[in-house]
Coordinates of C-alpha atoms and ligand atoms in Angstrom, one line a residue:
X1 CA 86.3 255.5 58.1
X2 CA 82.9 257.6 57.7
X3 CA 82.9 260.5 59.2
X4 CA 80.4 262.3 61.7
X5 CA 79.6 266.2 61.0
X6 CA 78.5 267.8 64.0
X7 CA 76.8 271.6 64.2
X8 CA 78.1 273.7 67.0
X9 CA 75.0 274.4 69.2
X10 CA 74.6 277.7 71.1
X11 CA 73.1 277.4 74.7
X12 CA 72.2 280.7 76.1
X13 CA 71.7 280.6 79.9
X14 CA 69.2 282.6 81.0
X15 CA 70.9 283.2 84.4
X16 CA 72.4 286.3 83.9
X17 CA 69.9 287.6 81.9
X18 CA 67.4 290.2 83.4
X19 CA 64.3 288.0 84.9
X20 CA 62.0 291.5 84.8
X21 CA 61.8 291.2 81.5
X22 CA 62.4 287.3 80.6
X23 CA 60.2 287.0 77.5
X24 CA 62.7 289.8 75.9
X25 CA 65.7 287.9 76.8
X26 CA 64.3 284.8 75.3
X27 CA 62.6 286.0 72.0
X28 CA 66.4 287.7 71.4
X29 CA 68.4 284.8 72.0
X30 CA 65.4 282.8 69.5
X31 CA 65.8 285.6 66.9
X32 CA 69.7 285.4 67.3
X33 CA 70.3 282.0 66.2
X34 CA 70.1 280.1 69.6
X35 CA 69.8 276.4 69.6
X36 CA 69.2 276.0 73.0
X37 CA 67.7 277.9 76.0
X38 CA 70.2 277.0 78.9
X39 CA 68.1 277.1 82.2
X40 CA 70.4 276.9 85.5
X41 CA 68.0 275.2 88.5
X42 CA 70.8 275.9 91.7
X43 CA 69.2 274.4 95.5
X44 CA 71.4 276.3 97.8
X45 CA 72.9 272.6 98.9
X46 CA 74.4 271.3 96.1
X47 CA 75.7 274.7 95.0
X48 CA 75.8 278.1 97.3
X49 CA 73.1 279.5 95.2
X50 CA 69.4 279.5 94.5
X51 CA 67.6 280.4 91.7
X52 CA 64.8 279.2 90.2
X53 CA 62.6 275.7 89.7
X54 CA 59.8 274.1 87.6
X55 CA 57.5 277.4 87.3
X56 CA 60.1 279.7 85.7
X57 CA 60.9 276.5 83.1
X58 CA 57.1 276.1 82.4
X59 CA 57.1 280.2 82.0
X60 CA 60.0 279.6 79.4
X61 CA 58.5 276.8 77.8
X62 CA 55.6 279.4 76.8
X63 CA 57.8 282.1 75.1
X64 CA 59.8 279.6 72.7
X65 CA 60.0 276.4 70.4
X66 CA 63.2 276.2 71.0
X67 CA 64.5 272.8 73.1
X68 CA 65.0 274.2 76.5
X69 CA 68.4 272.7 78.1
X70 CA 68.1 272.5 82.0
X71 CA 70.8 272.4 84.2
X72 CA 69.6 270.5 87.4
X73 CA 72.8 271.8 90.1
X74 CA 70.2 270.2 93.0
X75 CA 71.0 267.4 95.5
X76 CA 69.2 263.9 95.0
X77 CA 67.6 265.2 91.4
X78 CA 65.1 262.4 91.1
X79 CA 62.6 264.2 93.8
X80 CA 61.9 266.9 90.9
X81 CA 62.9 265.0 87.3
X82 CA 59.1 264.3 86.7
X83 CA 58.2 268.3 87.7
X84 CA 60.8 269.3 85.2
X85 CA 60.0 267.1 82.1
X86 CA 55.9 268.4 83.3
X87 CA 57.1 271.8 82.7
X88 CA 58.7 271.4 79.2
X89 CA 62.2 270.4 79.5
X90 CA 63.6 268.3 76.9
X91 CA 66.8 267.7 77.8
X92 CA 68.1 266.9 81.5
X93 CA 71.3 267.4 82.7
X94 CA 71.8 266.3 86.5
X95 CA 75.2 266.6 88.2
X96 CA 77.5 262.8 88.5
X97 CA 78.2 264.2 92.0
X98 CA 74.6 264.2 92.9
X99 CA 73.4 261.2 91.8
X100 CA 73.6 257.9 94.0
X101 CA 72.2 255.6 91.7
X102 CA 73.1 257.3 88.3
X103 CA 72.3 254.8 86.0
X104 CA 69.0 254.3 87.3
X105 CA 68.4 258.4 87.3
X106 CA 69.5 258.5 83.6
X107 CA 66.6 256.0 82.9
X108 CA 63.7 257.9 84.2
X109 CA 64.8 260.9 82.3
X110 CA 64.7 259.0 79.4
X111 CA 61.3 257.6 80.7
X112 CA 60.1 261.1 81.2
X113 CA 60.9 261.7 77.5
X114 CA 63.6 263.8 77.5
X115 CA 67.4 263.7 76.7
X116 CA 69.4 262.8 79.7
X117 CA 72.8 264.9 79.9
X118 CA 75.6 264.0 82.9
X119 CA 78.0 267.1 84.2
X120 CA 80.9 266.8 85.9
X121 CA 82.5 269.3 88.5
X122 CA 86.1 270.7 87.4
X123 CA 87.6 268.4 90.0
X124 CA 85.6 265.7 89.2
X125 CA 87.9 262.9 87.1
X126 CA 86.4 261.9 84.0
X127 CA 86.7 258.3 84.7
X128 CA 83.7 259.3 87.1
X129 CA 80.9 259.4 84.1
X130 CA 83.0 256.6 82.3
X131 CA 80.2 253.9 82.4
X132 CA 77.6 256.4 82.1
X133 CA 78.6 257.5 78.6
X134 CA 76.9 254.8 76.3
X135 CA 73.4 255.6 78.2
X136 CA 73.6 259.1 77.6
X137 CA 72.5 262.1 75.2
X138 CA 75.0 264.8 76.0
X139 CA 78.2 265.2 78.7
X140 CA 78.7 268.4 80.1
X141 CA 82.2 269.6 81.1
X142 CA 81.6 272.2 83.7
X143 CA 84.3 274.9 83.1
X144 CA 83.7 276.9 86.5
X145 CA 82.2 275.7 89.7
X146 CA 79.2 275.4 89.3
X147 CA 76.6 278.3 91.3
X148 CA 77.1 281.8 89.7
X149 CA 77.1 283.2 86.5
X150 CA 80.2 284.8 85.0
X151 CA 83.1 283.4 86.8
X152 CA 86.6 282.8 85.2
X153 CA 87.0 280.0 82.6
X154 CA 89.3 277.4 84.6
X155 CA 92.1 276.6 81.7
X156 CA 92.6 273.1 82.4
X157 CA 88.9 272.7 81.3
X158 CA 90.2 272.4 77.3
X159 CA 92.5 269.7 77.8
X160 CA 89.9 268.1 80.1
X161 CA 87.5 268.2 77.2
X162 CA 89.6 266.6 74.7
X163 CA 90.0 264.0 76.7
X164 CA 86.3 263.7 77.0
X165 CA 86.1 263.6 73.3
X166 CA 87.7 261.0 73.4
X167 CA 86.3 258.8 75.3
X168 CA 83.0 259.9 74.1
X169 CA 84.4 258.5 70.2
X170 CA 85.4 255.6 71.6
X171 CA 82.1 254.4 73.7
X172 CA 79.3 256.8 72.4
X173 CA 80.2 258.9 69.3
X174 CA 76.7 260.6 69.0
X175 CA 77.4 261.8 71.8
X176 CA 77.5 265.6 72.4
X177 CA 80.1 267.3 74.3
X178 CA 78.7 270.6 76.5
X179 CA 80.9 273.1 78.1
X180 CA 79.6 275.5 80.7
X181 CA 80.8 278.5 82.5
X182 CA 83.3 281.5 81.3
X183 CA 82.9 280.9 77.9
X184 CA 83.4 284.1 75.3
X185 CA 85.2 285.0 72.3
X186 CA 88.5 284.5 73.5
X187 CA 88.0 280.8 74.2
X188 CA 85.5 279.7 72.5
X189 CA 87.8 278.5 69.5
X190 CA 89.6 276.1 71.9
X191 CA 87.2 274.9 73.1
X192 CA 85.3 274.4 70.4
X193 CA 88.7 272.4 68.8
X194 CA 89.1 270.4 71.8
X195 CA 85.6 268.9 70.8
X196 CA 82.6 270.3 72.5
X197 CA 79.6 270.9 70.2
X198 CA 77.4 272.5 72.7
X199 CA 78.6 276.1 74.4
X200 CA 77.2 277.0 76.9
X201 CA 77.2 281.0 77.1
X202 CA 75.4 283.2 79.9
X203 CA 77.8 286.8 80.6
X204 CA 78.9 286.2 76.8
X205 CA 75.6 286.3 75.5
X206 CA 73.7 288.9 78.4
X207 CA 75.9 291.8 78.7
X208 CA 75.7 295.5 77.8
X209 CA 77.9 295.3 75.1
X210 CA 75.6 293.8 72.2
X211 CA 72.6 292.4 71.9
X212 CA 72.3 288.7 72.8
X213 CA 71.9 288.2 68.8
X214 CA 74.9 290.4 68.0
X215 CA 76.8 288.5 71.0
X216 CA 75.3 284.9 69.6
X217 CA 76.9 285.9 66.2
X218 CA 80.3 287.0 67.5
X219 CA 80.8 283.9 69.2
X220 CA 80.3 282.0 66.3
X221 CA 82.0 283.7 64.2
X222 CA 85.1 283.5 66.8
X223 CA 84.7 279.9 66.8
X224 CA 84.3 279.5 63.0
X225 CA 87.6 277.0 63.0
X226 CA 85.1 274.6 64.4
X227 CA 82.1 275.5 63.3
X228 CA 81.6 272.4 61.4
X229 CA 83.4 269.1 63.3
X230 CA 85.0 266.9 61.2
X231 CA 85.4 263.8 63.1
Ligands
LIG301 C1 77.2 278.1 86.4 C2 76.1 277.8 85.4 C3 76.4 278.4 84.1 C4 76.5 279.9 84.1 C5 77.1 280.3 82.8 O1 76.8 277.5 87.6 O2 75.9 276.4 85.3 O3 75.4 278.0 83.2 O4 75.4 280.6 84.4 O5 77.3 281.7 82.8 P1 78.7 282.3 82.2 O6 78.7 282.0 80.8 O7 78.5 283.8 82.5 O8 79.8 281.7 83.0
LIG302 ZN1 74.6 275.7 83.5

């Protein structure tokens, strides 16, 4: 059987970084090894938040080369998939409880250029994105409700993910496998194990602690197990 080797992937979300000085949080996470910049769009419907749309993305998309990863936590995302890819996403991840016509959603991403990603509540069942997964760049296990930054990492989130896996080896094996929400270094490993390839870390990575290059280092090194996934 040949074997797939997948690089972890480290997706800082800006979210709980500090917006007054942006270009700093971004040129740290760059210069600490990120491979992603994780931008959170929240409409106050879909989640009880709001944060921030296209203008802050295209303000991003100025400070790095790095592929910026945008979370779209918004109700009926087709209205703004065309603004999004305009201001330099290039990969979009919309929510499966969002979407009516999901199929047809993941096609103008792809369209627009970009990498289409599908995320899935914590009560969400996988067999939701089931048919979704052979059309798709990236599946992203949300492992808080989704809305605010550093929340508690909900424990049934591993076992959901290697469940994920694999389904994902089974119907889409390029597929990569996100996790988002209360990731650090004490679960990271597990996570990491159960198969996702992308982390997803916002408090892990902007805190007082370290810098974010220290913090991006720490949790790779926590989840050095998998740093490299045999599969
Ligand atoms: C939650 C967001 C996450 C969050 C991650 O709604 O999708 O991206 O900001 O932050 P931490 O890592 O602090 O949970
Ligand atoms: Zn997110």
């Amino acid at each position: 059987m040949s074997q797939t080797i997948r690089r972890l992937k480290i997706s800082p979300s800006i979210l709980t970084a500090d917006f007054g000085h942006l270009a700093t949080a971004i040129a740290d996470a760059a210069d600490g090894g990120a491979d992603y910049i994780h931008l959170d769009v929240m409409d106050g419907r879909f989640v009880p938040n709001i944060s921030f749309g296209p203008k802050v993305v295209e303000t991003v998309r100025a400070l790095t080369t790095l592929p910026l990863d945008v979370h779209l936590m918004i109700e009926d995302p087709d209205r703004y998939l065309a603004e999004f890819a305009e201001a330099g996403a290039n990969l979009l991840t919309v929510q499966v409880e969002a979407c009516l016509h999901l199929h047809r959603t993941v096609q103008r991403i792809h369209e627009l250029g970009c990498k289409a990603g599908v995320a899935l509540n914590p009560a969400t069942p996988l067999e939701a994105v089931r048919e979704i997964v052979p059309f798709v760049d990236m599946i992203l296990v949300m492992s808080v409700n989704p809305g605010f930054g550093s929340q508690r990492f909900i424990e049934t989130s591993t076992n959901k993910l290697r469940r994920m896996r694999k389904t994902l080896d089974e119907l889409n094996p390029l597929c990569d496998l996100q996790v988002d929400g209360g990731i650090d270094l004490h679960n990271i490993d597990d996570v990491v194990r159960a198969g996702a390839n992308v982390i997803v870390a916002g408090s892990a990575v902007y805190n007082t602690r370290a810098t974010p290059g220290e913090n991006i280092s720490q949790l790779r090194k926590a989840a050095s197990a998998g740093l490299w996934q045999e599969i």
